[in-house]
Amino acid sequence: LDTTALKGRRYFVYHDAWPYLIDWLGAQQAGTLEPVPGVPPSSQQLAKLSALAKAQPVAATIHAGYDDHQAVNWLVRNAGVCGIELPYTVGGSPQATDLVAFYTEIVNRLNKGC
């Protein structure tokens, strides 16, 4: 898997569910939409992230298919930060049929970008 282009990229995450992925990629977690798991992001939190994205560009918001897309869509409209939906587990997408395919799918989606 070629993760070279992903090193150093800054990402928002929907909630803090991707720390090992971010570390493995050599990327940076720039912020979290949902700082308290299960509590939807507040307008204040989204405004804070929007300001962060304008100060230091963010590649995308990483989120799973089950996350609420409203906050991700708000950042697309108001901060220009697109969302990339990743499979959260093996079987989380048609392509993620085993562990190798799962990571391959994640890297492919992140390399493709928005």
PDB file of N, CA and C in Angstrom:
ATOM      1  N   LEU A   1       0.840  -1.186   0.000  1.00  0.00           N
ATOM      2  CA  LEU A   1       0.000   0.000   0.000  1.00  0.00           C
ATOM      3  C   LEU A   1       0.877   1.239   0.000  1.00  0.00           C
ATOM      4  N   ASP A   2       0.587   2.161  -0.887  1.00  0.00           N
ATOM      5  CA  ASP A   2       1.368   3.391  -0.944  1.00  0.00           C
ATOM      6  C   ASP A   2       0.673   4.483  -0.143  1.00  0.00           C
ATOM      7  N   THR A   3       1.216   4.751   1.018  1.00  0.00           N
ATOM      8  CA  THR A   3       0.666   5.781   1.898  1.00  0.00           C
ATOM      9  C   THR A   3       1.526   7.046   1.897  1.00  0.00           C
ATOM     10  N   THR A   4       2.522   7.107   1.044  1.00  0.00           N
ATOM     11  CA  THR A   4       3.473   8.217   1.023  1.00  0.00           C
ATOM     12  C   THR A   4       2.782   9.574   0.915  1.00  0.00           C
ATOM     13  N   ALA A   5       1.819   9.700   0.031  1.00  0.00           N
ATOM     14  CA  ALA A   5       1.151  10.983  -0.195  1.00  0.00           C
ATOM     15  C   ALA A   5       0.276  11.409   0.987  1.00  0.00           C
ATOM     16  N   LEU A   6      -0.055  10.484   1.866  1.00  0.00           N
ATOM     17  CA  LEU A   6      -0.935  10.785   2.992  1.00  0.00           C
ATOM     18  C   LEU A   6      -0.168  11.293   4.210  1.00  0.00           C
ATOM     19  N   LYS A   7       1.134  11.092   4.220  1.00  0.00           N
ATOM     20  CA  LYS A   7       1.954  11.501   5.364  1.00  0.00           C
ATOM     21  C   LYS A   7       1.884  13.022   5.539  1.00  0.00           C
ATOM     22  N   GLY A   8       1.596  13.424   6.764  1.00  0.00           N
ATOM     23  CA  GLY A   8       1.547  14.848   7.086  1.00  0.00           C
ATOM     24  C   GLY A   8       0.217  15.522   6.799  1.00  0.00           C
ATOM     25  N   ARG A   9      -0.681  14.857   6.090  1.00  0.00           N
ATOM     26  CA  ARG A   9      -1.997  15.461   5.828  1.00  0.00           C
ATOM     27  C   ARG A   9      -2.763  15.651   7.127  1.00  0.00           C
ATOM     28  N   ARG A  10      -3.520  16.714   7.165  1.00  0.00           N
ATOM     29  CA  ARG A  10      -4.330  17.030   8.346  1.00  0.00           C
ATOM     30  C   ARG A  10      -5.775  16.637   8.071  1.00  0.00           C
ATOM     31  N   TYR A  11      -6.375  15.932   9.015  1.00  0.00           N
ATOM     32  CA  TYR A  11      -7.756  15.468   8.881  1.00  0.00           C
ATOM     33  C   TYR A  11      -8.562  15.841  10.112  1.00  0.00           C
ATOM     34  N   PHE A  12      -9.822  16.183   9.874  1.00  0.00           N
ATOM     35  CA  PHE A  12     -10.797  16.186  10.953  1.00  0.00           C
ATOM     36  C   PHE A  12     -11.341  14.771  11.024  1.00  0.00           C
ATOM     37  N   VAL A  13     -11.741  14.349  12.195  1.00  0.00           N
ATOM     38  CA  VAL A  13     -12.409  13.059  12.357  1.00  0.00           C
ATOM     39  C   VAL A  13     -13.769  13.316  12.989  1.00  0.00           C
ATOM     40  N   TYR A  14     -14.740  12.462  12.665  1.00  0.00           N
ATOM     41  CA  TYR A  14     -16.072  12.677  13.228  1.00  0.00           C
ATOM     42  C   TYR A  14     -16.029  12.517  14.741  1.00  0.00           C
ATOM     43  N   HIS A  15     -15.514  11.397  15.198  1.00  0.00           N
ATOM     44  CA  HIS A  15     -15.162  11.267  16.612  1.00  0.00           C
ATOM     45  C   HIS A  15     -13.850  10.497  16.684  1.00  0.00           C
ATOM     46  N   ASP A  16     -13.274  10.445  17.828  1.00  0.00           N
ATOM     47  CA  ASP A  16     -11.916   9.945  17.973  1.00  0.00           C
ATOM     48  C   ASP A  16     -11.860   8.428  17.808  1.00  0.00           C
ATOM     49  N   ALA A  17     -12.221   7.960  16.615  1.00  0.00           N
ATOM     50  CA  ALA A  17     -12.262   6.524  16.352  1.00  0.00           C
ATOM     51  C   ALA A  17     -11.122   6.070  15.441  1.00  0.00           C
ATOM     52  N   TRP A  18     -10.282   6.986  15.008  1.00  0.00           N
ATOM     53  CA  TRP A  18      -9.272   6.658  14.013  1.00  0.00           C
ATOM     54  C   TRP A  18      -7.832   6.929  14.481  1.00  0.00           C
ATOM     55  N   PRO A  19      -7.503   6.914  15.765  1.00  0.00           N
ATOM     56  CA  PRO A  19      -6.141   7.312  16.171  1.00  0.00           C
ATOM     57  C   PRO A  19      -5.050   6.396  15.625  1.00  0.00           C
ATOM     58  N   TYR A  20      -5.307   5.103  15.537  1.00  0.00           N
ATOM     59  CA  TYR A  20      -4.280   4.188  15.030  1.00  0.00           C
ATOM     60  C   TYR A  20      -4.080   4.372  13.534  1.00  0.00           C
ATOM     61  N   LEU A  21      -5.149   4.633  12.814  1.00  0.00           N
ATOM     62  CA  LEU A  21      -5.039   4.888  11.384  1.00  0.00           C
ATOM     63  C   LEU A  21      -4.229   6.162  11.135  1.00  0.00           C
ATOM     64  N   ILE A  22      -4.565   7.221  11.838  1.00  0.00           N
ATOM     65  CA  ILE A  22      -3.860   8.494  11.681  1.00  0.00           C
ATOM     66  C   ILE A  22      -2.370   8.303  11.975  1.00  0.00           C
ATOM     67  N   ASP A  23      -2.065   7.582  13.036  1.00  0.00           N
ATOM     68  CA  ASP A  23      -0.678   7.333  13.412  1.00  0.00           C
ATOM     69  C   ASP A  23       0.034   6.501  12.349  1.00  0.00           C
ATOM     70  N   TRP A  24      -0.604   5.438  11.894  1.00  0.00           N
ATOM     71  CA  TRP A  24      -0.016   4.562  10.881  1.00  0.00           C
ATOM     72  C   TRP A  24       0.289   5.326   9.600  1.00  0.00           C
ATOM     73  N   LEU A  25      -0.595   6.241   9.221  1.00  0.00           N
ATOM     74  CA  LEU A  25      -0.400   7.013   7.998  1.00  0.00           C
ATOM     75  C   LEU A  25       0.647   8.111   8.149  1.00  0.00           C
ATOM     76  N   GLY A  26       0.965   8.471   9.386  1.00  0.00           N
ATOM     77  CA  GLY A  26       1.852   9.613   9.602  1.00  0.00           C
ATOM     78  C   GLY A  26       1.122  10.916   9.346  1.00  0.00           C
ATOM     79  N   ALA A  27      -0.197  10.873   9.457  1.00  0.00           N
ATOM     80  CA  ALA A  27      -1.044  12.056   9.242  1.00  0.00           C
ATOM     81  C   ALA A  27      -1.259  12.752  10.585  1.00  0.00           C
ATOM     82  N   GLN A  28      -2.089  13.795  10.576  1.00  0.00           N
ATOM     83  CA  GLN A  28      -2.386  14.536  11.794  1.00  0.00           C
ATOM     84  C   GLN A  28      -3.888  14.654  11.972  1.00  0.00           C
ATOM     85  N   GLN A  29      -4.335  14.505  13.192  1.00  0.00           N
ATOM     86  CA  GLN A  29      -5.742  14.737  13.525  1.00  0.00           C
ATOM     87  C   GLN A  29      -5.870  16.204  13.911  1.00  0.00           C
ATOM     88  N   ALA A  30      -6.505  16.983  13.051  1.00  0.00           N
ATOM     89  CA  ALA A  30      -6.591  18.433  13.248  1.00  0.00           C
ATOM     90  C   ALA A  30      -7.732  18.833  14.172  1.00  0.00           C
ATOM     91  N   GLY A  31      -8.718  17.973  14.323  1.00  0.00           N
ATOM     92  CA  GLY A  31      -9.852  18.284  15.176  1.00  0.00           C
ATOM     93  C   GLY A  31     -10.882  17.179  15.133  1.00  0.00           C
ATOM     94  N   THR A  32     -11.828  17.265  16.060  1.00  0.00           N
ATOM     95  CA  THR A  32     -12.877  16.257  16.189  1.00  0.00           C
ATOM     96  C   THR A  32     -14.232  16.932  16.149  1.00  0.00           C
ATOM     97  N   LEU A  33     -15.113  16.454  15.259  1.00  0.00           N
ATOM     98  CA  LEU A  33     -16.452  17.032  15.182  1.00  0.00           C
ATOM     99  C   LEU A  33     -17.242  16.730  16.436  1.00  0.00           C
ATOM    100  N   GLU A  34     -17.159  15.504  16.900  1.00  0.00           N
ATOM    101  CA  GLU A  34     -17.935  15.044  18.044  1.00  0.00           C
ATOM    102  C   GLU A  34     -16.969  14.746  19.201  1.00  0.00           C
ATOM    103  N   PRO A  35     -16.580  15.769  19.983  1.00  0.00           N
ATOM    104  CA  PRO A  35     -15.597  15.537  21.034  1.00  0.00           C
ATOM    105  C   PRO A  35     -16.094  14.613  22.154  1.00  0.00           C
ATOM    106  N   VAL A  36     -17.402  14.573  22.367  1.00  0.00           N
ATOM    107  CA  VAL A  36     -17.980  13.664  23.351  1.00  0.00           C
ATOM    108  C   VAL A  36     -18.770  12.613  22.571  1.00  0.00           C
ATOM    109  N   PRO A  37     -18.325  11.341  22.596  1.00  0.00           N
ATOM    110  CA  PRO A  37     -19.014  10.312  21.823  1.00  0.00           C
ATOM    111  C   PRO A  37     -20.511  10.263  22.115  1.00  0.00           C
ATOM    112  N   GLY A  38     -21.288  10.241  21.054  1.00  0.00           N
ATOM    113  CA  GLY A  38     -22.738  10.152  21.186  1.00  0.00           C
ATOM    114  C   GLY A  38     -23.435  11.493  21.322  1.00  0.00           C
ATOM    115  N   VAL A  39     -22.673  12.570  21.507  1.00  0.00           N
ATOM    116  CA  VAL A  39     -23.257  13.910  21.612  1.00  0.00           C
ATOM    117  C   VAL A  39     -22.962  14.641  20.305  1.00  0.00           C
ATOM    118  N   PRO A  40     -23.992  14.983  19.538  1.00  0.00           N
ATOM    119  CA  PRO A  40     -23.762  15.643  18.250  1.00  0.00           C
ATOM    120  C   PRO A  40     -22.944  16.919  18.404  1.00  0.00           C
ATOM    121  N   PRO A  41     -22.151  17.256  17.392  1.00  0.00           N
ATOM    122  CA  PRO A  41     -21.339  18.462  17.473  1.00  0.00           C
ATOM    123  C   PRO A  41     -22.212  19.707  17.587  1.00  0.00           C
ATOM    124  N   SER A  42     -21.788  20.637  18.422  1.00  0.00           N
ATOM    125  CA  SER A  42     -22.519  21.894  18.591  1.00  0.00           C
ATOM    126  C   SER A  42     -22.142  22.864  17.472  1.00  0.00           C
ATOM    127  N   SER A  43     -22.952  23.890  17.310  1.00  0.00           N
ATOM    128  CA  SER A  43     -22.632  24.916  16.314  1.00  0.00           C
ATOM    129  C   SER A  43     -21.321  25.600  16.690  1.00  0.00           C
ATOM    130  N   GLN A  44     -21.059  25.753  17.974  1.00  0.00           N
ATOM    131  CA  GLN A  44     -19.802  26.354  18.430  1.00  0.00           C
ATOM    132  C   GLN A  44     -18.601  25.478  18.027  1.00  0.00           C
ATOM    133  N   GLN A  45     -18.734  24.171  18.182  1.00  0.00           N
ATOM    134  CA  GLN A  45     -17.665  23.255  17.796  1.00  0.00           C
ATOM    135  C   GLN A  45     -17.418  23.317  16.294  1.00  0.00           C
ATOM    136  N   LEU A  46     -18.485  23.342  15.508  1.00  0.00           N
ATOM    137  CA  LEU A  46     -18.331  23.405  14.054  1.00  0.00           C
ATOM    138  C   LEU A  46     -17.691  24.721  13.628  1.00  0.00           C
ATOM    139  N   ALA A  47     -18.081  25.816  14.264  1.00  0.00           N
ATOM    140  CA  ALA A  47     -17.480  27.119  13.950  1.00  0.00           C
ATOM    141  C   ALA A  47     -15.990  27.118  14.288  1.00  0.00           C
ATOM    142  N   LYS A  48     -15.628  26.490  15.392  1.00  0.00           N
ATOM    143  CA  LYS A  48     -14.223  26.375  15.790  1.00  0.00           C
ATOM    144  C   LYS A  48     -13.429  25.601  14.735  1.00  0.00           C
ATOM    145  N   LEU A  49     -13.994  24.489  14.277  1.00  0.00           N
ATOM    146  CA  LEU A  49     -13.318  23.680  13.258  1.00  0.00           C
ATOM    147  C   LEU A  49     -13.218  24.432  11.938  1.00  0.00           C
ATOM    148  N   SER A  50     -14.254  25.175  11.592  1.00  0.00           N
ATOM    149  CA  SER A  50     -14.229  25.974  10.371  1.00  0.00           C
ATOM    150  C   SER A  50     -13.091  26.993  10.423  1.00  0.00           C
ATOM    151  N   ALA A  51     -12.932  27.643  11.554  1.00  0.00           N
ATOM    152  CA  ALA A  51     -11.847  28.605  11.719  1.00  0.00           C
ATOM    153  C   ALA A  51     -10.480  27.917  11.631  1.00  0.00           C
ATOM    154  N   LEU A  52     -10.370  26.742  12.237  1.00  0.00           N
ATOM    155  CA  LEU A  52      -9.119  25.980  12.158  1.00  0.00           C
ATOM    156  C   LEU A  52      -8.770  25.639  10.714  1.00  0.00           C
ATOM    157  N   ALA A  53      -9.769  25.207   9.955  1.00  0.00           N
ATOM    158  CA  ALA A  53      -9.548  24.811   8.565  1.00  0.00           C
ATOM    159  C   ALA A  53      -9.124  25.999   7.709  1.00  0.00           C
ATOM    160  N   LYS A  54      -9.631  27.176   8.043  1.00  0.00           N
ATOM    161  CA  LYS A  54      -9.252  28.369   7.280  1.00  0.00           C
ATOM    162  C   LYS A  54      -7.845  28.827   7.643  1.00  0.00           C
ATOM    163  N   ALA A  55      -7.415  28.572   8.879  1.00  0.00           N
ATOM    164  CA  ALA A  55      -6.078  28.966   9.322  1.00  0.00           C
ATOM    165  C   ALA A  55      -5.002  27.999   8.829  1.00  0.00           C
ATOM    166  N   GLN A  56      -5.310  26.713   8.856  1.00  0.00           N
ATOM    167  CA  GLN A  56      -4.381  25.675   8.413  1.00  0.00           C
ATOM    168  C   GLN A  56      -5.186  24.633   7.644  1.00  0.00           C
ATOM    169  N   PRO A  57      -5.025  24.566   6.344  1.00  0.00           N
ATOM    170  CA  PRO A  57      -5.861  23.678   5.529  1.00  0.00           C
ATOM    171  C   PRO A  57      -5.952  22.243   6.060  1.00  0.00           C
ATOM    172  N   VAL A  58      -7.135  21.692   5.902  1.00  0.00           N
ATOM    173  CA  VAL A  58      -7.442  20.331   6.321  1.00  0.00           C
ATOM    174  C   VAL A  58      -7.828  19.550   5.065  1.00  0.00           C
ATOM    175  N   ALA A  59      -7.251  18.363   4.892  1.00  0.00           N
ATOM    176  CA  ALA A  59      -7.480  17.567   3.686  1.00  0.00           C
ATOM    177  C   ALA A  59      -8.929  17.105   3.568  1.00  0.00           C
ATOM    178  N   ALA A  60      -9.524  16.676   4.691  1.00  0.00           N
ATOM    179  CA  ALA A  60     -10.881  16.132   4.658  1.00  0.00           C
ATOM    180  C   ALA A  60     -11.344  15.821   6.071  1.00  0.00           C
ATOM    181  N   THR A  61     -12.629  15.502   6.168  1.00  0.00           N
ATOM    182  CA  THR A  61     -13.187  14.958   7.401  1.00  0.00           C
ATOM    183  C   THR A  61     -13.373  13.464   7.188  1.00  0.00           C
ATOM    184  N   ILE A  62     -12.766  12.674   8.046  1.00  0.00           N
ATOM    185  CA  ILE A  62     -12.898  11.219   7.977  1.00  0.00           C
ATOM    186  C   ILE A  62     -14.097  10.819   8.833  1.00  0.00           C
ATOM    187  N   HIS A  63     -14.988  10.040   8.235  1.00  0.00           N
ATOM    188  CA  HIS A  63     -16.171   9.591   8.973  1.00  0.00           C
ATOM    189  C   HIS A  63     -16.605   8.223   8.484  1.00  0.00           C
ATOM    190  N   ALA A  64     -17.363   7.547   9.315  1.00  0.00           N
ATOM    191  CA  ALA A  64     -17.913   6.234   8.961  1.00  0.00           C
ATOM    192  C   ALA A  64     -19.325   6.419   8.413  1.00  0.00           C
ATOM    193  N   GLY A  65     -19.823   5.420   7.739  1.00  0.00           N
ATOM    194  CA  GLY A  65     -21.149   5.490   7.139  1.00  0.00           C
ATOM    195  C   GLY A  65     -22.263   5.703   8.142  1.00  0.00           C
ATOM    196  N   TYR A  66     -22.084   5.260   9.362  1.00  0.00           N
ATOM    197  CA  TYR A  66     -23.140   5.394  10.369  1.00  0.00           C
ATOM    198  C   TYR A  66     -23.124   6.755  11.060  1.00  0.00           C
ATOM    199  N   ASP A  67     -22.084   7.576  10.837  1.00  0.00           N
ATOM    200  CA  ASP A  67     -22.038   8.901  11.456  1.00  0.00           C
ATOM    201  C   ASP A  67     -23.070   9.817  10.813  1.00  0.00           C
ATOM    202  N   ASP A  68     -23.563  10.774  11.588  1.00  0.00           N
ATOM    203  CA  ASP A  68     -24.522  11.756  11.084  1.00  0.00           C
ATOM    204  C   ASP A  68     -23.812  12.658  10.078  1.00  0.00           C
ATOM    205  N   HIS A  69     -24.325  12.716   8.877  1.00  0.00           N
ATOM    206  CA  HIS A  69     -23.666  13.462   7.812  1.00  0.00           C
ATOM    207  C   HIS A  69     -23.956  14.965   7.857  1.00  0.00           C
ATOM    208  N   GLN A  70     -24.869  15.416   8.705  1.00  0.00           N
ATOM    209  CA  GLN A  70     -25.214  16.843   8.739  1.00  0.00           C
ATOM    210  C   GLN A  70     -24.004  17.710   9.070  1.00  0.00           C
ATOM    211  N   ALA A  71     -23.240  17.347  10.075  1.00  0.00           N
ATOM    212  CA  ALA A  71     -22.080  18.146  10.461  1.00  0.00           C
ATOM    213  C   ALA A  71     -20.999  18.096   9.385  1.00  0.00           C
ATOM    214  N   VAL A  72     -20.800  16.924   8.790  1.00  0.00           N
ATOM    215  CA  VAL A  72     -19.825  16.798   7.699  1.00  0.00           C
ATOM    216  C   VAL A  72     -20.243  17.701   6.547  1.00  0.00           C
ATOM    217  N   ASN A  73     -21.516  17.678   6.197  1.00  0.00           N
ATOM    218  CA  ASN A  73     -22.014  18.521   5.103  1.00  0.00           C
ATOM    219  C   ASN A  73     -21.906  20.001   5.431  1.00  0.00           C
ATOM    220  N   TRP A  74     -22.082  20.368   6.711  1.00  0.00           N
ATOM    221  CA  TRP A  74     -21.934  21.760   7.120  1.00  0.00           C
ATOM    222  C   TRP A  74     -20.502  22.229   6.868  1.00  0.00           C
ATOM    223  N   LEU A  75     -19.520  21.381   7.209  1.00  0.00           N
ATOM    224  CA  LEU A  75     -18.125  21.751   6.970  1.00  0.00           C
ATOM    225  C   LEU A  75     -17.810  21.843   5.479  1.00  0.00           C
ATOM    226  N   VAL A  76     -18.441  21.021   4.674  1.00  0.00           N
ATOM    227  CA  VAL A  76     -18.262  21.115   3.222  1.00  0.00           C
ATOM    228  C   VAL A  76     -18.722  22.491   2.752  1.00  0.00           C
ATOM    229  N   ARG A  77     -19.912  22.890   3.176  1.00  0.00           N
ATOM    230  CA  ARG A  77     -20.492  24.169   2.731  1.00  0.00           C
ATOM    231  C   ARG A  77     -19.790  25.387   3.316  1.00  0.00           C
ATOM    232  N   ASN A  78     -19.404  25.328   4.569  1.00  0.00           N
ATOM    233  CA  ASN A  78     -18.935  26.524   5.268  1.00  0.00           C
ATOM    234  C   ASN A  78     -17.426  26.640   5.426  1.00  0.00           C
ATOM    235  N   ALA A  79     -16.720  25.549   5.291  1.00  0.00           N
ATOM    236  CA  ALA A  79     -15.270  25.598   5.475  1.00  0.00           C
ATOM    237  C   ALA A  79     -14.510  25.012   4.287  1.00  0.00           C
ATOM    238  N   GLY A  80     -15.240  24.442   3.324  1.00  0.00           N
ATOM    239  CA  GLY A  80     -14.586  23.845   2.174  1.00  0.00           C
ATOM    240  C   GLY A  80     -13.825  22.565   2.497  1.00  0.00           C
ATOM    241  N   VAL A  81     -14.189  21.912   3.602  1.00  0.00           N
ATOM    242  CA  VAL A  81     -13.548  20.655   4.001  1.00  0.00           C
ATOM    243  C   VAL A  81     -14.472  19.516   3.613  1.00  0.00           C
ATOM    244  N   CYS A  82     -14.062  18.740   2.633  1.00  0.00           N
ATOM    245  CA  CYS A  82     -14.911  17.654   2.157  1.00  0.00           C
ATOM    246  C   CYS A  82     -14.897  16.484   3.138  1.00  0.00           C
ATOM    247  N   GLY A  83     -15.810  15.580   2.961  1.00  0.00           N
ATOM    248  CA  GLY A  83     -15.897  14.391   3.793  1.00  0.00           C
ATOM    249  C   GLY A  83     -15.510  13.152   3.007  1.00  0.00           C
ATOM    250  N   ILE A  84     -14.762  12.275   3.641  1.00  0.00           N
ATOM    251  CA  ILE A  84     -14.422  10.981   3.040  1.00  0.00           C
ATOM    252  C   ILE A  84     -14.960   9.898   3.963  1.00  0.00           C
ATOM    253  N   GLU A  85     -15.907   9.142   3.447  1.00  0.00           N
ATOM    254  CA  GLU A  85     -16.484   8.040   4.214  1.00  0.00           C
ATOM    255  C   GLU A  85     -15.586   6.822   4.087  1.00  0.00           C
ATOM    256  N   LEU A  86     -15.184   6.289   5.229  1.00  0.00           N
ATOM    257  CA  LEU A  86     -14.332   5.109   5.260  1.00  0.00           C
ATOM    258  C   LEU A  86     -15.087   3.934   5.857  1.00  0.00           C
ATOM    259  N   PRO A  87     -14.803   2.715   5.388  1.00  0.00           N
ATOM    260  CA  PRO A  87     -15.383   1.557   6.063  1.00  0.00           C
ATOM    261  C   PRO A  87     -14.782   1.474   7.459  1.00  0.00           C
ATOM    262  N   TYR A  88     -15.597   1.188   8.441  1.00  0.00           N
ATOM    263  CA  TYR A  88     -15.108   1.166   9.812  1.00  0.00           C
ATOM    264  C   TYR A  88     -14.584  -0.206  10.229  1.00  0.00           C
ATOM    265  N   THR A  89     -14.933  -1.218   9.465  1.00  0.00           N
ATOM    266  CA  THR A  89     -14.513  -2.570   9.812  1.00  0.00           C
ATOM    267  C   THR A  89     -14.513  -3.433   8.554  1.00  0.00           C
ATOM    268  N   VAL A  90     -13.939  -4.613   8.650  1.00  0.00           N
ATOM    269  CA  VAL A  90     -14.027  -5.575   7.552  1.00  0.00           C
ATOM    270  C   VAL A  90     -15.508  -5.817   7.290  1.00  0.00           C
ATOM    271  N   GLY A  91     -15.903  -5.740   6.027  1.00  0.00           N
ATOM    272  CA  GLY A  91     -17.305  -5.882   5.660  1.00  0.00           C
ATOM    273  C   GLY A  91     -18.038  -4.551   5.658  1.00  0.00           C
ATOM    274  N   GLY A  92     -17.347  -3.476   6.018  1.00  0.00           N
ATOM    275  CA  GLY A  92     -17.967  -2.155   6.072  1.00  0.00           C
ATOM    276  C   GLY A  92     -18.187  -1.528   4.710  1.00  0.00           C
ATOM    277  N   SER A  93     -17.678  -2.153   3.673  1.00  0.00           N
ATOM    278  CA  SER A  93     -17.942  -1.763   2.288  1.00  0.00           C
ATOM    279  C   SER A  93     -17.823  -3.025   1.443  1.00  0.00           C
ATOM    280  N   PRO A  94     -18.373  -3.012   0.254  1.00  0.00           N
ATOM    281  CA  PRO A  94     -18.278  -4.214  -0.590  1.00  0.00           C
ATOM    282  C   PRO A  94     -16.831  -4.627  -0.888  1.00  0.00           C
ATOM    283  N   GLN A  95     -15.920  -3.661  -0.907  1.00  0.00           N
ATOM    284  CA  GLN A  95     -14.527  -3.967  -1.218  1.00  0.00           C
ATOM    285  C   GLN A  95     -13.754  -4.488  -0.003  1.00  0.00           C
ATOM    286  N   ALA A  96     -14.163  -4.163   1.199  1.00  0.00           N
ATOM    287  CA  ALA A  96     -13.434  -4.512   2.429  1.00  0.00           C
ATOM    288  C   ALA A  96     -13.803  -5.913   2.901  1.00  0.00           C
ATOM    289  N   THR A  97     -13.398  -6.906   2.125  1.00  0.00           N
ATOM    290  CA  THR A  97     -13.815  -8.285   2.384  1.00  0.00           C
ATOM    291  C   THR A  97     -12.934  -9.030   3.385  1.00  0.00           C
ATOM    292  N   ASP A  98     -11.721  -8.556   3.588  1.00  0.00           N
ATOM    293  CA  ASP A  98     -10.820  -9.119   4.592  1.00  0.00           C
ATOM    294  C   ASP A  98      -9.920  -7.990   5.089  1.00  0.00           C
ATOM    295  N   LEU A  99      -9.005  -8.282   6.001  1.00  0.00           N
ATOM    296  CA  LEU A  99      -8.213  -7.221   6.619  1.00  0.00           C
ATOM    297  C   LEU A  99      -7.345  -6.479   5.610  1.00  0.00           C
ATOM    298  N   VAL A 100      -6.716  -7.194   4.705  1.00  0.00           N
ATOM    299  CA  VAL A 100      -5.879  -6.542   3.695  1.00  0.00           C
ATOM    300  C   VAL A 100      -6.743  -5.668   2.787  1.00  0.00           C
ATOM    301  N   ALA A 101      -7.872  -6.188   2.349  1.00  0.00           N
ATOM    302  CA  ALA A 101      -8.775  -5.418   1.486  1.00  0.00           C
ATOM    303  C   ALA A 101      -9.351  -4.210   2.225  1.00  0.00           C
ATOM    304  N   PHE A 102      -9.591  -4.350   3.522  1.00  0.00           N
ATOM    305  CA  PHE A 102     -10.095  -3.251   4.349  1.00  0.00           C
ATOM    306  C   PHE A 102      -9.112  -2.081   4.331  1.00  0.00           C
ATOM    307  N   TYR A 103      -7.841  -2.348   4.630  1.00  0.00           N
ATOM    308  CA  TYR A 103      -6.837  -1.274   4.630  1.00  0.00           C
ATOM    309  C   TYR A 103      -6.561  -0.757   3.229  1.00  0.00           C
ATOM    310  N   THR A 104      -6.610  -1.621   2.248  1.00  0.00           N
ATOM    311  CA  THR A 104      -6.433  -1.183   0.865  1.00  0.00           C
ATOM    312  C   THR A 104      -7.541  -0.209   0.477  1.00  0.00           C
ATOM    313  N   GLU A 105      -8.771  -0.513   0.857  1.00  0.00           N
ATOM    314  CA  GLU A 105      -9.905   0.362   0.554  1.00  0.00           C
ATOM    315  C   GLU A 105      -9.750   1.719   1.241  1.00  0.00           C
ATOM    316  N   ILE A 106      -9.319   1.717   2.490  1.00  0.00           N
ATOM    317  CA  ILE A 106      -9.117   2.980   3.213  1.00  0.00           C
ATOM    318  C   ILE A 106      -8.055   3.818   2.524  1.00  0.00           C
ATOM    319  N   VAL A 107      -6.913   3.228   2.222  1.00  0.00           N
ATOM    320  CA  VAL A 107      -5.832   3.974   1.582  1.00  0.00           C
ATOM    321  C   VAL A 107      -6.265   4.467   0.205  1.00  0.00           C
ATOM    322  N   ASN A 108      -6.965   3.640  -0.549  1.00  0.00           N
ATOM    323  CA  ASN A 108      -7.449   4.066  -1.868  1.00  0.00           C
ATOM    324  C   ASN A 108      -8.390   5.262  -1.762  1.00  0.00           C
ATOM    325  N   ARG A 109      -9.318   5.219  -0.810  1.00  0.00           N
ATOM    326  CA  ARG A 109     -10.249   6.334  -0.667  1.00  0.00           C
ATOM    327  C   ARG A 109      -9.544   7.610  -0.224  1.00  0.00           C
ATOM    328  N   LEU A 110      -8.585   7.489   0.681  1.00  0.00           N
ATOM    329  CA  LEU A 110      -7.857   8.677   1.132  1.00  0.00           C
ATOM    330  C   LEU A 110      -6.955   9.223   0.025  1.00  0.00           C
ATOM    331  N   ASN A 111      -6.322   8.347  -0.744  1.00  0.00           N
ATOM    332  CA  ASN A 111      -5.493   8.803  -1.865  1.00  0.00           C
ATOM    333  C   ASN A 111      -6.337   9.470  -2.944  1.00  0.00           C
ATOM    334  N   LYS A 112      -7.541   8.938  -3.159  1.00  0.00           N
ATOM    335  CA  LYS A 112      -8.445   9.533  -4.157  1.00  0.00           C
ATOM    336  C   LYS A 112      -8.897  10.921  -3.707  1.00  0.00           C
ATOM    337  N   GLY A 113      -9.101  11.086  -2.411  1.00  0.00           N
ATOM    338  CA  GLY A 113      -9.543  12.372  -1.885  1.00  0.00           C
ATOM    339  C   GLY A 113     -11.007  12.613  -2.189  1.00  0.00           C
ATOM    340  N   CYS A 114     -11.331  13.873  -2.269  1.00  0.00           N
ATOM    341  CA  CYS A 114     -12.735  14.261  -2.438  1.00  0.00           C
ATOM    342  C   CYS A 114     -13.077  14.595  -3.877  1.00  0.00           C
TER     343      CYS A 114
END
